Amino acid sequence: MATNVAGRRYRTWYAMLLRLYPRPFREQFGEGMAQTFHDLCREHRDAGRGLFGLVLWIFFETSVGIVRENTTHMSQLGRTTLRVALGALALLMVPLVASRVVEGWNWPAGTFVLVYVLFFATGMVYAAIAKKMGAWSYKAGVGVALVAGFALGWSNMVHVADSENPANLVYYSVLVVGGVGAWLARLEARGLARTLFAMAAILALIAVMLPSGAPPNLARNMAIGHGVFVALFSASGLLFRHASAPSRGY
Amino acid sequence: MGKKNTAQAPLTPAVLHILLALSTGERHGYGIMKQVLADSQGKAKMGPGTLYGSMGRMMEAGLIRESDKRVDPEMDDERRIYYELTGAGRAALEAELQRYRGVVAVAEGRLAHGH
């Protein structure tokens, strides 16, 4: 009886110790580790051996693992941050070079900083989401969705600033739906597929509800623009649906 | 442990033992631990920190994968996650055993000739 009480107490302490692992590792293996600990304790108890020595050894061994995994996690995080920072810098070269060669492209320094921060933030979001699943289609789906979302947000921001028409803010509802949908789906592929299809549908609805009467050239360009974004969001949804098939995921 | 060089590079003792334990079929964490102990005649004692740390790296390298979550009929009614070898894992194990055979052949040849 006393051993059972001690076993329960040790299991609680071990669960607390496991909380020191990096979150991704804990989410993947925490439950299995706690079960294995419980199994080892039960094996010792059934053999009539005391638990103290075993628990002391496992706690020490697990603590070494915690240090190792945290070190690995931090260095991976550092490497990812560096890669994204350099990637964002490389992308920034496009508007930087363009501003030198394209007449009338006069961005102030603050705009370049803002663009760099947006590139970097988008890259970090990609890195954080894409590692949720190993399937290529999931990673591609995240990439397409983020590029399309970024382009939609940016072009709309520019358009709102130029036209000063607050009606254009309606496009942000597409991004809001994307954010809320991703949160509700907990980044699971099936839920993300539905979210992306919903975004494509809302954007198509906005395009249909636009007031007619624009000059033919403008109307054609707007139709093409909307069509491209609807196609990108739909493609991303299809990629997520592909990733959510039961046989995939690794 | 990168995906590209896993099949060629010598495996750590922990990784080799885990691959060996899973070579006869899927097992849960505690089952792997018991099998490693049996395979090594009690010499390789692996705690949960080493076992799951190694398995994490092996999953990242594509050597093993989760197969199922179910109750082990020989144990309690708790559902356990089972792990199994992938094709790459089996290939890495075979390459490692081949490497061992080569080392043993060289060693035996030298001992036989008294060098």
XYZ file of C-alpha atoms in Angstrom:
365
model
C 0.000 0.000 0.000
C 2.805 2.337 1.025
C 4.654 1.407 -2.190
C 1.566 2.266 -4.244
C 1.378 5.687 -2.619
C 5.100 6.211 -3.253
C 4.632 5.048 -6.873
C 1.837 7.583 -7.421
C 3.936 10.323 -5.877
C 6.937 9.446 -8.041
C 4.730 9.392 -11.129
C 3.458 12.901 -10.306
C 7.014 14.155 -9.825
C 8.109 12.509 -13.051
C 5.256 14.208 -14.930
C 6.479 17.519 -13.491
C 10.038 16.740 -14.591
C 8.830 15.993 -18.138
C 7.462 19.540 -18.343
C 11.082 20.718 -18.602
C 11.424 19.147 -22.061
C 10.949 21.468 -25.068
C 7.234 21.609 -25.900
C 7.397 19.770 -29.301
C 9.324 16.886 -27.714
C 6.962 16.787 -24.715
C 3.894 16.741 -26.951
C 5.307 13.873 -29.000
C 6.806 11.676 -26.300
C 5.627 12.950 -22.890
C 2.734 10.505 -22.576
C 4.854 7.530 -23.684
C 7.664 8.474 -21.288
C 5.266 8.754 -18.353
C 3.782 5.354 -19.251
C 7.230 3.777 -19.562
C 8.194 5.219 -16.175
C 5.027 3.755 -14.681
C 5.737 0.366 -16.309
C 9.296 0.288 -14.942
C 8.074 1.174 -11.438
C 5.422 -1.555 -11.603
C 7.978 -4.110 -12.797
C 10.224 -3.299 -9.826
C 7.308 -3.307 -7.399
C 6.055 -6.688 -8.692
C 9.562 -8.089 -8.290
C 9.486 -6.959 -4.655
C 12.269 -4.424 -5.159
C 12.327 -0.909 -3.751
C 11.605 2.016 -6.024
C 13.946 4.637 -4.639
C 17.118 3.533 -6.469
C 15.281 3.068 -9.771
C 13.518 6.426 -9.504
C 16.762 8.196 -8.652
C 18.475 6.670 -11.713
C 15.571 7.489 -14.062
C 15.304 11.055 -12.767
C 19.030 11.570 -13.348
C 18.949 9.926 -16.776
C 15.890 11.933 -17.814
C 17.485 15.168 -16.561
C 20.467 14.529 -18.842
C 17.990 13.996 -21.696
C 16.230 17.270 -20.836
C 19.498 19.220 -21.032
C 20.380 17.532 -24.346
C 16.979 18.094 -25.953
C 16.808 21.732 -24.815
C 20.294 22.368 -26.190
C 19.325 20.762 -29.511
C 16.037 22.696 -29.590
C 17.754 26.031 -28.927
C 20.394 25.452 -31.596
C 17.691 24.387 -34.090
C 15.702 27.515 -33.222
C 18.822 29.640 -33.687
C 19.558 28.018 -37.052
C 15.948 28.486 -38.210
C 15.945 32.148 -37.139
C 19.221 32.767 -38.966
C 17.970 31.030 -42.133
C 14.711 33.016 -42.104
C 16.572 36.296 -41.429
C 18.885 35.656 -44.393
C 15.982 34.542 -46.603
C 14.065 37.713 -45.734
C 17.156 39.759 -46.550
C 17.464 38.021 -49.927
C 13.794 38.743 -50.681
C 14.270 42.357 -49.623
C 16.837 42.691 -52.403
C 13.982 42.491 -54.941
C 12.269 45.788 -53.961
C 15.652 47.290 -53.061
C 17.060 46.679 -56.539
C 13.721 47.545 -58.158
C 13.657 50.903 -56.373
C 17.003 51.679 -57.999
C 16.004 50.769 -61.534
C 12.245 51.414 -61.711
C 11.324 55.023 -62.192
C 8.926 56.387 -59.581
C 9.640 53.644 -57.029
C 10.610 55.797 -54.064
C 10.061 53.879 -50.875
C 11.270 55.600 -47.719
C 13.688 53.664 -45.484
C 10.848 52.931 -43.026
C 8.942 51.014 -45.705
C 11.939 48.762 -46.374
C 12.200 48.052 -42.658
C 8.467 47.267 -42.537
C 8.751 44.956 -45.566
C 11.743 43.196 -44.015
C 9.853 42.674 -40.739
C 6.856 41.300 -42.675
C 9.072 38.932 -44.706
C 10.815 37.776 -41.551
C 7.541 37.313 -39.626
C 5.989 35.370 -42.523
C 9.082 33.167 -42.734
C 9.016 32.435 -38.997
C 5.295 31.615 -39.174
C 6.049 29.203 -42.028
C 8.882 27.576 -40.057
C 6.664 27.214 -36.978
C 3.657 25.743 -38.823
C 5.426 23.624 -41.450
C 7.212 21.498 -38.837
C 3.837 20.342 -37.466
C 3.710 17.690 -40.162
C 6.320 15.958 -42.287
C 4.181 15.542 -45.431
C 5.427 17.588 -48.405
C 1.842 18.533 -49.288
C 1.297 20.054 -45.837
C 4.482 22.133 -46.094
C 3.587 23.188 -49.652
C 0.045 24.064 -48.508
C 1.420 26.275 -45.715
C 3.820 27.942 -48.160
C 1.167 28.682 -50.790
C -1.329 29.923 -48.166
C 1.220 32.261 -46.555
C 2.480 33.658 -49.861
C -1.096 34.240 -51.060
C -2.143 35.738 -47.705
C 0.926 37.983 -47.614
C 0.373 39.159 -51.197
C -3.339 39.794 -50.583
C -2.654 41.731 -47.374
C 0.152 43.763 -48.917
C -1.619 44.615 -52.184
C -4.751 45.550 -50.266
C -2.780 47.746 -47.884
C -1.234 49.577 -50.850
C -4.631 49.834 -52.563
C -6.341 51.231 -49.450
C -3.548 53.789 -49.027
C -3.806 54.846 -52.702
C -7.576 54.914 -53.092
C -8.457 55.900 -49.491
C -11.557 53.754 -49.958
C -12.348 51.967 -46.681
C -14.581 49.512 -48.590
C -11.380 47.721 -49.575
C -10.915 46.724 -45.940
C -13.454 43.964 -46.651
C -10.565 41.937 -48.130
C -9.037 41.671 -44.672
C -12.047 39.547 -43.704
C -10.478 36.795 -45.858
C -7.306 36.935 -43.767
C -9.299 37.062 -40.528
C -11.191 33.928 -41.592
C -7.820 32.294 -42.331
C -6.379 33.184 -38.928
C -9.467 32.123 -36.963
C -9.870 28.949 -39.047
C -6.232 27.949 -38.504
C -6.608 28.533 -34.776
C -9.839 26.522 -34.566
C -8.315 23.715 -36.667
C -5.249 23.661 -34.381
C -3.239 23.562 -37.609
C -4.538 20.079 -38.462
C -4.467 19.446 -42.233
C -8.177 18.601 -42.592
C -9.293 21.774 -40.776
C -6.804 23.906 -42.693
C -8.157 22.519 -45.981
C -11.675 23.669 -44.991
C -10.298 27.054 -43.891
C -8.515 27.651 -47.204
C -11.593 26.635 -49.217
C -13.650 29.050 -47.077
C -11.140 31.834 -47.792
C -11.333 31.119 -51.534
C -15.143 31.127 -51.378
C -15.294 34.447 -49.479
C -12.898 36.064 -51.931
C -14.959 34.796 -54.867
C -18.086 36.161 -53.183
C -16.443 39.569 -52.735
C -15.474 39.556 -56.426
C -19.058 38.761 -57.461
C -20.501 41.445 -55.180
C -18.180 44.200 -56.441
C -20.168 47.093 -57.926
C -20.145 46.968 -61.721
C -19.366 50.000 -63.845
C -15.584 49.955 -63.750
C -13.760 50.605 -67.053
C -13.315 47.338 -69.051
C -9.533 47.232 -68.583
C -9.784 47.722 -64.825
C -12.646 45.209 -64.567
C -10.588 42.608 -66.462
C -7.501 43.193 -64.289
C -9.590 42.952 -61.126
C -11.173 39.711 -62.334
C -7.728 38.251 -63.078
C -6.411 39.409 -59.691
C -9.322 37.872 -57.799
C -9.074 34.705 -59.889
C -5.367 34.291 -59.078
C -5.951 34.609 -55.342
C -8.982 32.270 -55.416
C -6.871 29.744 -57.339
C -3.973 30.044 -54.863
C -6.204 29.584 -51.804
C -7.979 26.654 -53.489
C -4.638 25.057 -54.427
C -3.487 25.394 -50.842
C -6.758 23.816 -49.656
C -6.228 20.892 -52.043
C -2.681 20.418 -50.759
C -3.942 20.310 -47.171
C -6.656 17.840 -48.189
C -3.960 15.680 -49.800
C -1.918 15.873 -46.577
C -4.923 14.881 -44.441
C -5.365 11.528 -46.215
C -4.992 8.748 -43.587
C -1.881 7.152 -45.112
C 0.107 10.382 -45.029
C 1.764 12.341 -42.278
C 5.331 11.039 -42.154
C 21.528 12.480 -37.693
C 20.587 13.617 -41.125
C 18.393 11.749 -43.542
C 21.099 11.617 -46.168
C 23.970 10.069 -44.263
C 22.114 7.767 -41.867
C 22.491 4.679 -44.022
C 26.252 5.132 -44.387
C 27.354 6.481 -41.005
C 28.017 4.079 -38.120
C 25.024 4.016 -35.768
C 25.228 4.845 -32.077
C 24.780 1.837 -29.760
C 21.359 3.135 -28.648
C 20.109 3.527 -32.225
C 21.437 0.099 -33.237
C 19.733 -1.554 -30.250
C 16.415 0.184 -30.960
C 16.533 -0.826 -34.640
C 17.342 -4.372 -33.607
C 14.485 -4.420 -31.084
C 12.032 -3.273 -33.748
C 13.360 -5.617 -36.449
C 11.001 -8.394 -35.376
C 7.896 -6.229 -35.182
C 6.329 -3.113 -33.729
C 6.695 -2.384 -30.018
C 5.801 0.340 -27.510
C 8.465 2.214 -25.506
C 8.540 -0.177 -22.544
C 8.532 -3.161 -24.948
C 11.550 -1.717 -26.792
C 13.349 -1.213 -23.488
C 12.732 -4.831 -22.449
C 13.794 -6.153 -25.852
C 17.020 -4.104 -25.799
C 17.806 -5.529 -22.362
C 17.116 -9.076 -23.603
C 19.091 -8.625 -26.859
C 22.128 -7.329 -24.973
C 21.896 -9.987 -22.235
C 21.249 -7.250 -19.695
C 24.266 -5.133 -20.684
C 22.474 -2.240 -22.451
C 20.247 -0.606 -19.845
C 18.393 2.279 -21.394
C 16.300 4.818 -19.462
C 13.319 6.754 -20.869
C 15.485 9.847 -21.521
C 17.913 7.980 -23.766
C 15.230 5.822 -25.373
C 12.829 8.589 -26.370
C 15.629 11.053 -27.217
C 17.107 8.490 -29.623
C 13.661 7.659 -31.021
C 13.003 11.354 -31.663
C 16.162 11.620 -33.742
C 15.388 8.333 -35.490
C 11.902 9.539 -36.418
C 13.388 12.765 -37.739
C 15.811 10.700 -39.832
C 12.957 8.521 -41.114
C 14.297 5.296 -39.555
C 11.219 4.540 -37.446
C 7.647 5.807 -37.232
C 4.611 5.609 -34.991
C 2.394 2.760 -36.134
C -0.568 2.565 -33.819
C -1.971 3.414 -30.388
C -3.608 0.471 -28.698
C -3.829 -1.629 -25.548
C -1.105 -4.234 -24.943
C -3.069 -7.398 -23.996
C -0.142 -8.614 -21.855
C -0.170 -5.449 -19.752
C -2.823 -3.128 -18.284
C -5.710 -1.486 -20.174
C -3.784 1.724 -20.951
C -3.391 2.469 -24.656
C 0.251 2.656 -25.765
C 1.911 4.164 -28.821
C 3.626 1.509 -30.937
C 6.646 2.168 -33.139
C 7.852 0.300 -36.215
C 10.817 0.286 -38.597
C 10.589 2.104 -41.924
C 12.254 0.851 -45.099
C 15.118 3.283 -44.440
C 15.430 1.940 -40.879
C 15.685 -1.652 -42.104
C 18.259 -0.594 -44.730
C 20.305 1.254 -42.062
C 20.236 -1.827 -39.817
C 21.331 -4.103 -42.659
C 24.135 -1.683 -43.642
C 25.328 -1.552 -40.027
C 25.318 -5.340 -39.711
C 27.255 -5.557 -42.983
C 29.791 -3.105 -41.585
C 30.113 -5.215 -38.429
C 30.640 -8.360 -40.552
C 33.430 -6.582 -42.442
C 35.137 -5.505 -39.202
C 34.822 -9.026 -37.748
C 36.256 -10.569 -40.954
C 39.280 -8.231 -40.844
C 39.818 -8.866 -37.129
C 39.550 -12.655 -37.510
C 41.927 -12.613 -40.477
C 44.548 -10.698 -38.497
C 44.203 -12.859 -35.406
C 44.481 -16.024 -37.535
C 47.780 -14.761 -39.019
C 49.082 -13.631 -35.658
C 49.381 -9.896 -36.599
